[in-house]
Amino acid sequence: MKSLIIFCGILLITNTSKAQFKFLANNSSEQYKAKIFVDKCEGNTCSGKATIIIYDKASDREVDTFHSEDLDFGLTETQNAKLGWLDLGKYQTPLIFGDFNFDGFEDIAIRNGNNGAYASPSYNIYLSSKENKFLLSKELTKLASENLGMFDIDKKTKQIAIHQKDGCCFDKTINYKYDTKNVPYEDSSVIEDSSIADNVTVITQKLVDGKIKRTVQKFKMKDYYNQ
């Protein structure tokens, strides 16, 4: 939207930003809370370009600001984004907090459209540090953007897992660990292929002493899925 301003007898044309919808995300993190400003909310869906400002809960200090090209998320039937500041539920917010690289600091995943496999959600991943600064992780962003949604996090084994699918009958899970430089690497994988008759072929691969150990097993479908 453009507006006209007369300054010292000179006509100036300036751009004014359109109103944004405003949200609070206070329940999805132990350490942080957020203010979210997003361009579009139509019906029960919000999307488009967005700005996310992260604050420290204890001190109320502003920590960092992020931007998303498409912060896609839904609202409940009773929520009205036009009424001003709106609180998002813990599992409703387009922000995911967690220790993604198991270094003891809380990281953040920010929704950036539906660019994953089968139009699943995609996320930009930012890793925290001791100074509460967040840096974009290209490796983790790729894992959270090219597969079936956000990766799973296993605190006990210190692994993250991505999921892939090809049609009705091919599923693959890949587990990643971190090397000494905190870079994720593929440690193991499991393929479940049920494309042939009523059988399921399970292919397991595991990195052992720098080499891939591969195991192939076959099961009857009714026995495998009823275990």
N, CA and C of each residue as an Amber inpcrd file, in Angstrom:
protein
   681
   0.8410000  -1.1830000   0.0000000   0.0000000   0.0000000   0.0000000
   0.8820000   1.2410000   0.0000000   0.5460000   2.2650000  -0.8210000
   1.3310000   3.4760000  -0.9070000   0.5620000   4.6470000  -0.3240000
   1.2870000   5.5980000   0.2780000   0.6710000   6.7980000   0.8120000
   1.4290000   8.0090000   0.3170000   0.7690000   9.1780000   0.2870000
   1.3540000  10.4180000  -0.1940000   1.6720000  11.3130000   0.9930000
   2.8770000  11.8610000   1.0300000   3.2970000  12.7570000   2.0960000
   3.9330000  13.9900000   1.4640000   3.5370000  15.1950000   1.9080000
   4.1300000  16.4270000   1.4070000   5.1620000  16.8990000   2.4170000
   6.4210000  16.9950000   1.9970000   7.5120000  17.3950000   2.8850000
   8.2790000  18.5430000   2.2380000   8.2290000  19.7160000   2.8570000
   8.9060000  20.8980000   2.3320000   8.4960000  21.1910000   0.8950000
   7.2090000  21.0390000   0.6260000   6.7040000  21.3460000  -0.7050000
   6.9530000  20.2600000  -1.7300000   7.5660000  19.1360000  -1.3110000
   7.8720000  18.0410000  -2.2420000   6.9390000  16.8740000  -1.9470000
   6.3390000  16.3550000  -2.9960000   5.4300000  15.2300000  -2.8470000
   6.2220000  13.9360000  -2.7980000   6.0950000  13.2060000  -1.6910000
   6.8060000  11.9410000  -1.5290000   5.8170000  10.7920000  -1.5700000
   6.2020000   9.6900000  -2.1920000   5.4060000   8.4660000  -2.2180000
   6.1090000   7.4330000  -1.3650000   5.4620000   6.9750000  -0.3130000
   6.0870000   6.0190000   0.5970000   5.2650000   4.7450000   0.6690000
   5.9130000   3.6730000   1.0310000   5.2380000   2.3840000   1.2240000
   4.8720000   2.2240000   2.6870000   3.6640000   1.8320000   2.9580000
   3.2560000   1.5310000   4.3290000   2.9020000   0.0590000   4.4070000
   3.4120000  -0.6160000   5.4120000   3.1770000  -2.0520000   5.5280000
   1.7420000  -2.3240000   5.9520000   1.2030000  -3.4160000   5.4440000
  -0.1630000  -3.7710000   5.8090000  -0.1950000  -4.3530000   7.2180000
  -1.3640000  -4.3150000   7.7900000  -1.5190000  -4.8230000   9.1490000
  -1.2200000  -6.3080000   9.1890000  -0.5810000  -6.7480000  10.2560000
  -0.2770000  -8.1560000  10.4290000  -1.0890000  -8.7290000  11.5810000
  -1.2860000 -10.0360000  11.5390000  -1.9830000 -10.7300000  12.6110000
  -0.9610000 -11.0860000  13.6950000  -1.3810000 -10.9750000  14.9500000
  -0.4330000 -11.0590000  16.0630000  -0.7680000 -12.2150000  17.0020000
   0.2790000 -12.9650000  17.3800000   0.0890000 -14.1460000  18.2220000
   1.1580000 -14.2080000  19.3100000   0.8160000 -14.9230000  20.3920000
   1.7570000 -15.2120000  21.4650000   1.9550000 -16.7160000  21.5640000
   3.2050000 -17.1340000  21.7070000   3.5230000 -18.5550000  21.9060000
   4.3250000 -18.6600000  23.1940000   3.6550000 -18.9930000  24.2880000
   4.2860000 -18.9660000  25.6130000   4.4300000 -20.3380000  26.2600000
   3.8580000 -21.3670000  25.6600000   3.7820000 -22.6570000  26.3490000
   4.5570000 -23.7930000  25.6760000   5.2990000 -23.4990000  24.6230000
   5.9790000 -24.5770000  23.9040000   7.4560000 -24.7100000  24.2690000
   7.9410000 -23.8300000  25.1580000   9.3480000 -23.8630000  25.5480000
   9.4780000 -23.6200000  27.0380000  10.4890000 -24.2310000  27.6520000
  10.7650000 -23.9960000  29.0650000  11.4900000 -22.6650000  29.2720000
  12.2670000 -22.2590000  28.2960000  13.1350000 -21.0880000  28.4530000
  12.6430000 -19.8580000  27.7050000  11.9660000 -20.0770000  26.5910000
  11.6300000 -18.9520000  25.7180000  10.1260000 -18.7840000  25.5320000
   9.7490000 -17.5620000  25.1680000   8.3990000 -17.2590000  24.7040000
   8.5480000 -16.4460000  23.4230000   7.4560000 -16.2870000  22.6790000
   7.5870000 -15.6570000  21.3740000   6.3930000 -14.7800000  21.0400000
   6.6740000 -13.7370000  20.2610000   5.6450000 -12.9470000  19.6040000
   5.7380000 -13.2410000  18.1100000   4.5930000 -13.4860000  17.5050000
   4.5510000 -13.8710000  16.0960000   3.6890000 -12.8790000  15.3260000
   4.2200000 -12.3920000  14.2150000   3.4930000 -11.4870000  13.3350000
   3.4290000 -12.1370000  11.9550000   2.2430000 -12.4430000  11.4690000
   2.1050000 -13.1570000  10.1930000   1.1710000 -12.3820000   9.2690000
   1.4130000 -12.4700000   7.9720000   0.7010000 -11.6450000   6.9880000
  -0.7650000 -12.0040000   6.8070000  -1.0660000 -13.3160000   6.7140000
  -2.4070000 -13.7080000   6.2970000  -3.0650000 -14.6650000   7.2870000
  -4.3300000 -14.4280000   7.5610000  -5.1710000 -15.3670000   8.3020000
  -6.5430000 -15.3550000   7.6490000  -6.9010000 -16.4830000   7.0660000
  -8.1930000 -16.6210000   6.4090000  -8.8840000 -17.8580000   6.9570000
 -10.0710000 -17.6580000   7.5220000 -10.7560000 -18.7800000   8.1530000
  -9.9480000 -19.2810000   9.3300000  -9.6350000 -20.5850000   9.3230000
  -8.8680000 -21.1840000  10.4210000  -7.4130000 -21.4460000  10.0500000
  -6.9200000 -20.7750000   9.0020000  -5.5500000 -21.0000000   8.5450000
  -4.7930000 -19.6860000   8.4560000  -3.5620000 -19.6820000   8.9730000
  -2.6680000 -18.5350000   8.8480000  -1.4250000 -18.9660000   8.0670000
  -0.9070000 -18.0370000   7.2630000   0.2420000 -18.3870000   6.4350000
   0.8860000 -17.1180000   5.9000000   1.9210000 -17.3000000   5.0990000
   2.6070000 -16.1700000   4.4870000   3.8260000 -15.7280000   5.2660000
   4.3790000 -14.6080000   4.8320000   5.5870000 -14.0920000   5.4630000
   5.3180000 -13.7290000   6.9190000   6.3290000 -13.9720000   7.7520000
   6.1290000 -13.7540000   9.1860000   7.4290000 -13.3370000   9.8560000
   7.2720000 -12.6410000  10.9720000   8.3920000 -12.2830000  11.8420000
   8.1460000 -12.8940000  13.2070000   9.1750000 -13.5120000  13.7550000
   9.0730000 -14.1600000  15.0650000  10.1240000 -13.5520000  15.9920000
   9.6900000 -13.0030000  17.1080000  10.6140000 -12.4260000  18.0850000
  10.6310000 -13.3090000  19.3270000  11.8110000 -13.7860000  19.6910000
  11.9720000 -14.6960000  20.8240000  12.4470000 -13.9150000  22.0510000
  11.8120000 -14.2050000  23.2040000  12.1730000 -13.5600000  24.4680000
  12.5580000 -14.6180000  25.4980000  13.4420000 -14.2230000  26.4180000
  13.7580000 -15.0720000  27.5620000  12.6280000 -14.9560000  28.5830000
  12.0910000 -16.0900000  29.0150000  10.9570000 -16.0600000  29.9420000
  11.3130000 -15.4450000  31.2880000  12.4930000 -15.7500000  31.7830000
  12.8630000 -15.3010000  33.1240000  13.1000000 -13.7980000  33.1870000
  13.8090000 -13.2580000  32.2050000  14.1910000 -11.8430000  32.2340000
  13.3290000 -10.9670000  31.3470000  12.5240000 -11.5760000  30.4770000
  11.7120000 -10.8460000  29.5010000  12.5860000 -10.1170000  28.4820000
  13.8350000 -10.5250000  28.3810000  14.7750000  -9.8890000  27.4600000
  14.5890000 -10.4440000  26.0550000  14.6230000  -9.5600000  25.0560000
  14.5470000 -10.0050000  23.6640000  15.8330000 -10.7210000  23.2930000
  15.7010000 -11.9310000  22.7500000  16.8650000 -12.7600000  22.4530000
  17.2350000 -12.7180000  20.9810000  16.2560000 -12.8900000  20.1030000
  16.5710000 -12.9650000  18.6750000  15.3050000 -12.7570000  17.8580000
  15.4890000 -12.4190000  16.5850000  14.3780000 -12.2280000  15.6560000
  14.5840000 -13.1110000  14.4350000  13.5160000 -13.7750000  14.0030000
  13.5740000 -14.6730000  12.8570000  12.5130000 -14.2750000  11.8310000
  12.7150000 -14.7500000  10.5970000  11.7480000 -14.4980000   9.5320000
  11.4420000 -15.8070000   8.8120000  10.2050000 -15.9590000   8.4080000
   9.7760000 -17.1240000   7.6480000   9.0350000 -16.6520000   6.4050000
   9.2780000 -17.3340000   5.3020000   8.5730000 -16.9890000   4.0640000
   7.1470000 -17.5220000   4.0650000   6.8900000 -18.5520000   4.8550000
   5.5370000 -19.1150000   4.9010000   5.3170000 -19.8230000   6.2330000
   4.8750000 -19.0530000   7.2180000   4.6470000 -19.6030000   8.5590000
   3.2300000 -20.1700000   8.6050000   3.0810000 -21.3780000   8.1450000
   1.7710000 -22.0080000   7.9690000   1.3370000 -22.7030000   9.2680000
   0.1460000 -22.3470000   9.7830000  -0.3950000 -23.0210000  10.9670000
  -1.8980000 -22.7880000  11.0340000  -2.5750000 -23.5840000  11.8480000
  -4.0270000 -23.5250000  11.9280000  -4.5310000 -22.9540000  13.2400000
  -5.7860000 -22.5240000  13.2190000  -6.4600000 -22.0170000  14.4040000
  -7.6450000 -22.9240000  14.7350000  -8.0960000 -22.8570000  15.9710000
  -9.2860000 -23.6050000  16.3430000 -10.5250000 -22.8360000  15.8750000
 -11.6650000 -23.4840000  15.9490000 -12.8980000 -22.8560000  15.4980000
 -13.2820000 -21.6460000  16.3480000 -12.8170000 -21.5920000  17.5830000
 -13.1900000 -20.4950000  18.4810000 -12.1910000 -19.3440000  18.4610000
 -11.0630000 -19.5000000  17.7790000 -10.0520000 -18.4540000  17.7420000
 -10.3040000 -17.4980000  16.5720000 -10.1870000 -16.2190000  16.8410000
 -10.4040000 -15.1910000  15.8290000  -9.1740000 -14.2990000  15.7730000
  -8.3920000 -14.4280000  14.7140000  -7.1350000 -13.6910000  14.5940000
  -7.3430000 -12.1960000  14.4220000  -8.5350000 -11.7820000  14.0880000
  -8.8050000 -10.3640000  13.8540000  -8.9960000  -9.5770000  15.1550000
  -9.0550000 -10.2730000  16.2740000  -9.3370000  -9.6120000  17.5460000
  -8.0890000  -9.0790000  18.2390000  -6.9250000  -9.2130000  17.6160000
  -5.6930000  -8.7300000  18.2450000  -4.8280000  -9.8880000  18.7210000
  -4.0860000  -9.6700000  19.7860000  -3.1650000 -10.6860000  20.2860000
  -3.9290000 -11.9700000  20.6360000  -3.4160000 -13.0900000  20.1150000
  -4.0840000 -14.3680000  20.3150000  -3.0690000 -15.3910000  20.8160000
  -3.4070000 -16.0920000  21.9100000  -2.5230000 -17.1120000  22.4680000
  -2.6600000 -18.4120000  21.6950000  -1.5140000 -18.9760000  21.2900000
  -1.5040000 -20.2670000  20.6050000  -1.2260000 -21.3750000  21.6090000
  -1.8790000 -22.5110000  21.4380000  -1.6630000 -23.6550000  22.3060000
  -0.3070000 -24.2880000  22.0870000   0.1180000 -25.1180000  23.0280000
   1.4460000 -25.7300000  22.9790000   1.6760000 -26.5120000  21.7040000
   0.6690000 -27.2400000  21.2330000   0.8400000 -28.0690000  20.0400000
   0.2340000 -27.4180000  18.7990000  -0.0790000 -26.1440000  18.9130000
  -0.6750000 -25.4050000  17.8090000   0.3280000 -24.4690000  17.1440000
   1.3020000 -24.0360000  17.9150000   2.2510000 -23.0560000  17.4320000
   3.1100000 -23.6100000  16.2820000   3.5040000 -22.7590000  15.3410000
   4.3850000 -23.1930000  14.2480000   5.8500000 -23.2320000  14.6520000
   6.1260000 -23.0700000  15.9380000   7.4850000 -23.1400000  16.4680000
   7.6560000 -24.4310000  17.2580000   8.7780000 -25.1000000  17.0610000
   9.0950000 -26.3120000  17.8260000  10.4130000 -26.0710000  18.5580000
  10.3890000 -26.2050000  19.8850000  11.6010000 -26.0410000  20.6860000
  12.0840000 -27.4120000  21.1520000  13.4010000 -27.5580000  21.2580000
  13.9690000 -28.8080000  21.7470000  15.4780000 -28.7890000  21.5870000
  16.1430000 -29.7010000  22.2520000  17.5960000 -29.8210000  22.1340000
  17.8900000 -30.7760000  20.9770000  17.9920000 -30.2440000  19.7750000
  18.0970000 -31.0740000  18.5810000  19.4670000 -31.7090000  18.3960000
  20.5090000 -31.1180000  18.9740000  21.8560000 -31.6760000  18.8150000
  22.4640000 -32.1320000  20.1400000  21.6360000 -32.1980000  21.1840000
  21.9970000 -32.8210000  22.4570000  23.2240000 -32.1810000  23.1250000
  23.2810000 -30.8410000  23.0550000  24.3860000 -30.1350000  23.6950000
  23.9530000 -29.4310000  24.9760000  22.6860000 -29.6440000  25.3850000
  22.1900000 -29.0510000  26.6130000  21.5220000 -27.7040000  26.4440000
  21.4310000 -27.2000000  25.2020000  20.8090000 -25.9010000  24.9470000
  19.5850000 -26.0700000  24.0470000  18.5620000 -25.2800000  24.3340000
  17.3030000 -25.4020000  23.6100000  17.4100000 -24.7260000  22.2370000
  17.0230000 -25.4630000  21.2080000  17.0590000 -24.9810000  19.8280000
  15.6320000 -24.7070000  19.3550000  15.5090000 -24.2060000  18.1170000
  14.1840000 -23.8660000  17.6180000  14.0260000 -24.2610000  16.1540000
  12.8560000 -24.8270000  15.8460000  12.4640000 -25.1200000  14.4650000
  11.3100000 -24.1890000  14.1190000  11.4150000 -23.5050000  12.9880000
  10.4060000 -22.5350000  12.5730000   9.7830000 -22.9850000  11.2590000
   8.4750000 -23.1140000  11.2690000   7.7450000 -23.5820000  10.0830000
   8.0240000 -22.6760000   8.8830000   8.3140000 -23.3090000   7.7660000
   8.5670000 -22.5660000   6.5410000   7.8740000 -23.2560000   5.3760000
   6.5490000 -23.3230000   5.4590000   5.7540000 -23.8750000   4.3720000
   5.5050000 -25.3570000   4.4800000   5.1470000 -25.9250000   3.3360000
   4.8380000 -27.3550000   3.2160000   5.6570000 -27.9450000   2.0720000
   6.9640000 -27.8470000   2.2320000   7.8810000 -28.2360000   1.1600000
   8.4410000 -29.6400000   1.3220000   8.0030000 -30.3540000   2.3500000
   8.4790000 -31.7100000   2.5600000   7.8150000 -32.6960000   1.6060000
   8.1650000 -33.9570000   1.7320000   7.5860000 -35.0010000   0.8810000
   6.0780000 -35.0600000   1.0640000   5.3620000 -35.2400000  -0.0380000
   3.8970000 -35.3100000  -0.0110000   3.2950000 -34.0490000   0.6320000
   3.9310000 -32.9000000   0.3660000   3.4660000 -31.6040000   0.8700000
   3.3930000 -31.5680000   2.3970000   4.2910000 -32.2790000   3.0550000
   4.3390000 -32.2740000   4.5140000   5.0400000 -31.0120000   5.0120000
   4.8740000 -30.6720000   6.3030000   5.4760000 -29.4460000   6.8440000
   6.9950000 -29.4330000   6.7110000   7.5380000 -28.2500000   6.4590000
   8.9910000 -28.0720000   6.3910000   9.4020000 -27.0140000   7.4060000
  10.6440000 -27.1140000   7.8880000  11.1050000 -26.2390000   8.9700000
  12.5370000 -25.7640000   8.7300000  12.8010000 -24.5380000   9.1500000
  14.1690000 -24.0550000   9.2660000  14.6340000 -24.3230000  10.6960000
  15.8360000 -24.8610000  10.8350000  16.3530000 -25.2520000  12.1460000
  17.4590000 -24.2950000  12.5780000  17.2930000 -23.7360000  13.7780000
  18.2930000 -22.8300000  14.3340000  18.8110000 -23.4210000  15.6430000
  20.1400000 -23.5300000  15.7450000  20.7650000 -24.0980000  16.9310000
  21.2440000 -22.9970000  17.8610000  21.0300000 -23.2240000  19.1650000
  21.4110000 -22.2360000  20.1750000  22.8460000 -22.4720000  20.6420000
  23.3490000 -21.5070000  21.4000000  24.6880000 -21.6100000  21.9640000
  24.6640000 -21.0680000  23.3850000  25.8110000 -21.0580000  24.0320000
  25.8980000 -20.5760000  25.4030000  25.4940000 -19.1030000  25.5090000
  25.7030000 -18.3480000  24.4210000  25.4010000 -16.9170000  24.4380000
  23.9420000 -16.6400000  24.0500000  23.1140000 -17.6930000  23.9590000
  21.7140000 -17.5570000  23.5630000  21.5670000 -17.0020000  22.1490000
  22.5670000 -17.2000000  21.3120000  22.4860000 -16.8190000  19.9190000
  22.0670000 -18.0390000  19.0990000  21.2540000 -17.8020000  18.0870000
  20.7810000 -18.8940000  17.2510000  21.4010000 -18.7920000  15.8660000
  21.8720000 -19.9260000  15.3550000  22.4610000 -19.9730000  14.0250000
  21.7310000 -21.0160000  13.1900000  21.4670000 -20.6810000  11.9270000
  20.8020000 -21.6090000  11.0240000  21.6880000 -22.8250000  10.7700000
  21.1280000 -24.0170000  10.9280000  21.8360000 -25.2590000  10.6180000
  21.3800000 -25.7420000   9.2450000  22.2730000 -25.6560000   8.2690000
  21.9240000 -26.0890000   6.9140000  21.6390000 -27.5870000   6.8750000
  22.4270000 -28.3620000   7.6420000  22.2570000 -29.8210000   7.6260000
  20.9060000 -30.2280000   8.2080000  20.5460000 -29.6670000   9.3570000
  19.2900000 -30.0520000   9.9950000  18.0850000 -29.4580000   9.2590000
  18.2460000 -28.2590000   8.6950000  17.1670000 -27.6710000   7.8990000
  16.8630000 -28.5540000   6.6930000  17.8820000 -29.0940000   6.0700000
  17.6800000 -29.9980000   4.9270000  16.9140000 -31.2510000   5.3640000
  17.2740000 -31.8170000   6.5180000  16.5850000 -33.0100000   7.0050000
  15.1270000 -32.7090000   7.3510000  14.8590000 -31.4910000   7.8320000
  13.5060000 -31.1220000   8.2440000  12.6880000 -30.5170000   7.1010000
  13.2640000 -30.4930000   5.8970000  12.5820000 -29.8580000   4.7730000
  12.3660000 -30.7790000   3.5860000  13.0690000 -31.9080000   3.5390000
  13.0140000 -32.7600000   2.3460000  12.4080000 -34.1310000   2.6240000
  11.9110000 -34.3350000   3.8360000  11.3710000 -35.6390000   4.2070000
   9.9280000 -35.4930000   4.6780000   9.4380000 -36.4350000   5.4690000
   8.0550000 -36.3720000   5.9410000   7.9690000 -35.5720000   7.2320000
   8.0180000 -34.2570000   7.0920000   7.8740000 -33.3910000   8.2500000
   9.1180000 -33.3010000   9.1050000   8.9310000 -32.8330000  10.3320000
  10.0120000 -32.6420000  11.2860000  10.6100000 -33.9780000  11.7070000
  11.9180000 -34.0010000  11.9360000  12.5650000 -35.2280000  12.3930000
  12.1710000 -35.5360000  13.8360000  12.2750000 -36.8290000  14.2080000
  12.0390000 -37.2590000  15.5860000  13.3240000 -37.0950000  16.4000000
  13.1730000 -36.9140000  17.7030000  14.3130000 -36.7090000  18.5950000
  14.2940000 -37.7700000  19.6790000  15.3830000 -38.4990000  19.8180000
  15.4950000 -39.5220000  20.8510000  16.5910000 -39.1000000  21.8270000
  16.1920000 -38.5750000  22.9860000  17.1590000 -38.0720000  23.9580000
  18.0150000 -39.1950000  24.5390000  17.4160000 -40.3780000  24.6760000
  18.1300000 -41.4880000  25.3040000  19.3020000 -41.9640000  24.4560000
  19.0640000 -42.1430000  23.1530000  20.1250000 -42.6240000  22.2600000
  20.8910000 -41.4840000  21.5990000  20.4320000 -40.2330000  21.8200000
  21.0260000 -39.0580000  21.1890000  21.0600000 -39.2020000  19.6740000
  19.8970000 -39.5510000  19.1540000  19.7340000 -39.6830000  17.7140000
  18.5240000 -38.8780000  17.2480000  18.5550000 -38.4690000  16.0030000
  17.3700000 -37.9280000  15.3580000  17.0310000 -38.8420000  14.1890000
  15.7590000 -38.8990000  13.8320000  15.3240000 -39.8300000  12.7950000
  14.4160000 -39.1200000  11.8090000  14.6600000 -39.3520000  10.5110000
  13.7800000 -38.8130000   9.4730000  13.0240000 -39.9800000   8.8410000
  11.8880000 -39.6510000   8.2350000  11.0410000 -40.6710000   7.6270000
  10.8000000 -40.3470000   6.1590000  10.8590000 -41.3890000   5.3360000
  10.6250000 -41.2550000   3.9000000   9.5740000 -42.2640000   3.4650000
   8.9020000 -41.9460000   2.3740000   7.8380000 -42.8160000   1.8880000
   7.7920000 -42.7370000   0.3720000   7.4670000 -43.8660000  -0.2570000
   7.2890000 -43.9040000  -1.7060000   6.0430000 -44.7230000  -1.9990000
   4.9250000 -44.0330000  -2.1560000   3.6680000 -44.7270000  -2.4040000
   3.1570000 -45.4280000  -1.1630000   2.3570000 -46.4490000  -1.3940000
   1.6920000 -47.1290000  -0.2750000   2.5890000 -48.1180000   0.4470000
   3.6540000 -48.5630000  -0.2340000   4.2710000 -49.8080000   0.2300000
   5.7530000 -49.7110000   0.5490000   6.3040000 -48.5000000   0.5640000
   7.7330000 -48.3580000   0.8310000   7.9330000 -47.2840000   1.8920000
   8.4810000 -47.7000000   3.0300000   8.7680000 -46.7610000   4.1190000
  10.2250000 -46.9240000   4.5470000  10.8510000 -45.7860000   4.8060000
  12.2530000 -45.8240000   5.2360000  12.4620000 -44.8610000   6.3920000
  13.1340000 -45.3310000   7.4320000  13.5330000 -44.5040000   8.5610000
  15.0510000 -44.4630000   8.6080000  15.6080000 -43.2570000   8.6890000
  17.0590000 -43.1000000   8.7720000  17.4010000 -42.4190000  10.0900000
  18.2890000 -43.0240000  10.8490000  18.7200000 -42.4910000  12.1390000
  20.0740000 -41.8030000  12.0020000  20.1580000 -40.6180000  12.5940000
  21.4010000 -39.8340000  12.5230000  21.9730000 -39.6310000  13.9140000
  23.2960000 -39.7070000  13.9950000  24.0330000 -39.3130000  15.1790000
  24.9250000 -38.1260000  14.8250000  25.6660000 -37.6140000  15.8210000
  26.5310000 -36.4580000  15.5880000  27.9940000 -36.8600000  15.7530000
  28.8370000 -36.3290000  14.8470000  30.2680000 -36.5950000  14.9700000
  30.8920000 -35.5960000  15.9500000  32.1920000 -35.6210000  16.0760000
  32.8820000 -34.7750000  17.0580000  32.7800000 -33.2890000  16.7200000
  32.4380000 -32.9790000  15.4760000  32.2670000 -31.5780000  15.0710000
  30.7950000 -31.1670000  15.0880000  29.9620000 -32.0090000  15.6940000
  28.5340000 -31.7260000  15.8400000  27.7990000 -31.7010000  14.4980000
  28.2790000 -32.5000000  13.5580000  27.6430000 -32.6260000  12.2450000
  26.9040000 -33.9650000  12.1990000  25.6280000 -33.9880000  11.7900000
  24.8910000 -35.2540000  11.7540000  25.3710000 -36.1780000  10.6430000
  25.4190000 -37.4730000  10.9580000  25.7780000 -38.4700000   9.9440000
  24.8210000 -39.6520000  10.0720000  24.6120000 -40.3590000   8.9680000
  23.6920000 -41.4980000   8.9580000  24.3200000 -42.6840000   9.6920000
  23.6660000 -43.1170000  10.7640000  24.1900000 -44.2140000  11.5720000
  23.4980000 -45.5370000  11.2590000  22.2020000 -45.4830000  10.9790000
  21.4650000 -46.7080000  10.6850000  20.1900000 -46.3680000   9.9280000
  19.5870000 -47.3830000   9.3270000  18.3350000 -47.1730000   8.6040000
  17.5410000 -48.4720000   8.5600000  16.2250000 -48.3320000   8.3850000
  15.3430000 -49.4840000   8.2490000  14.3900000 -49.2170000   7.0860000
  14.3480000 -50.1440000   6.1450000  13.4220000 -50.0690000   5.0160000
  12.3740000 -51.1610000   5.1760000  11.0980000 -50.7790000   5.0180000
   9.9950000 -51.7340000   5.0270000   9.3180000 -51.6890000   3.6560000
   9.4460000 -52.7760000   2.9090000   8.9110000 -52.8280000   1.5500000
   7.8470000 -53.9230000   1.4730000   6.5970000 -53.5050000   1.2900000
   5.4930000 -54.4710000   1.2160000   4.8410000 -54.4670000  -0.1710000
   5.6320000 -54.1970000  -1.1810000   5.1010000 -54.0520000  -2.5380000
   4.8950000 -55.3870000  -3.2510000   5.4270000 -56.4600000  -2.7070000
   5.3330000 -57.7640000  -3.3770000   4.3770000 -58.6690000  -2.6100000
   3.2530000 -59.0020000  -3.2690000   2.2450000 -59.9260000  -2.7220000
   1.9090000 -59.5680000  -1.2860000   1.8740000 -60.5650000  -0.4090000
   1.5340000 -60.3110000   0.9920000   2.7600000 -60.4380000   1.8780000
   3.9290000 -60.1230000   1.3150000   5.1730000 -60.2090000   2.0580000
   5.7170000 -58.8250000   2.3990000   6.5030000 -58.7680000   3.4620000
   7.2050000 -57.5460000   3.8420000   8.6960000 -57.8490000   3.8930000
   9.4680000 -57.0880000   3.1190000  10.9200000 -57.2100000   3.1550000
  11.4770000 -56.0900000   4.0200000  12.2340000 -56.4490000   5.0320000
  12.8160000 -55.4710000   5.9550000  14.3300000 -55.4740000   5.7640000
  14.8400000 -54.3130000   5.3680000  16.2840000 -54.1630000   5.1410000
  16.8400000 -53.2290000   6.2100000  17.7360000 -53.7400000   7.0180000
  18.3470000 -52.9490000   8.0850000  19.8110000 -52.7020000   7.7680000
  20.2230000 -51.4560000   7.8970000  21.6290000 -51.1040000   7.7020000
  22.1510000 -50.3960000   8.9490000  23.3640000 -50.7420000   9.3440000
  23.9560000 -50.1760000  10.5560000  25.4430000 -49.9270000  10.3250000
  25.8880000 -48.7330000  10.7360000  27.3050000 -48.4110000  10.6080000
  28.0660000 -49.0360000  11.7710000  28.9690000 -49.9700000  11.4640000
  29.7530000 -50.6770000  12.4790000  31.2270000 -50.5800000  12.1070000
  32.0130000 -49.9260000  12.9720000  33.4520000 -49.7490000  12.7350000
  33.7310000 -49.1570000  11.3600000  32.9400000 -48.1710000  10.9800000
  33.1700000 -47.4720000   9.7220000  32.6310000 -48.1720000   8.4940000
  31.9910000 -49.3370000   8.6750000  31.4480000 -50.0830000   7.5410000
  29.9580000 -50.3210000   7.7330000  29.2360000 -50.4020000   6.6240000
  27.8040000 -50.6370000   6.6710000  27.5140000 -52.1380000   6.7520000
  26.8190000 -52.5300000   7.8140000  26.3730000 -53.9110000   7.9550000
  24.9080000 -53.9930000   7.5330000  24.6040000 -54.8480000   6.5700000
  23.2700000 -54.9140000   5.9620000  22.6030000 -56.2490000   6.2600000
  21.3460000 -56.1950000   6.6970000  20.5740000 -57.4000000   7.0100000
  19.2460000 -57.3390000   6.2580000  18.8860000 -58.4620000   5.6140000
  17.6230000 -58.5410000   4.8740000  16.7810000 -59.6660000   5.4680000
  15.5400000 -59.3280000   5.8490000  14.6130000 -60.3140000   6.3950000
  13.2800000 -60.2230000   5.6570000  12.5950000 -61.3620000   5.5430000
  11.2890000 -61.4030000   4.8950000  10.2490000 -61.9620000   5.8620000
   9.0620000 -61.3410000   5.8640000   7.9850000 -61.7410000   6.7580000
   6.6700000 -61.7950000   5.9840000   5.7430000 -62.5810000   6.4880000
   4.3800000 -62.5010000   6.0040000   3.7530000 -61.2210000   6.5680000
   3.0030000 -60.5280000   5.7290000   2.4860000 -59.2280000   6.1290000
   1.6510000 -59.2960000   7.4080000   0.7840000 -60.3200000   7.4950000
  -0.0900000 -60.4320000   8.6630000   0.7080000 -60.6910000   9.9330000
   1.8270000 -61.4000000   9.8130000   2.6660000 -61.6810000  10.9790000
   3.4840000 -60.4470000  11.3770000   3.9890000 -59.7210000  10.3950000
   4.8680000 -58.5940000  10.6810000   4.1170000 -57.4410000  11.3460000
   2.9740000 -57.0970000  10.8170000   2.2530000 -55.9450000  11.3360000
   1.3910000 -56.2680000  12.5520000   1.3080000 -57.5400000  12.9150000
   0.5550000 -57.9480000  14.1140000   1.4690000 -58.3070000  15.2730000
   2.7530000 -58.0000000  15.1290000   3.7150000 -58.3470000  16.1860000
   3.4320000 -57.5230000  17.4470000
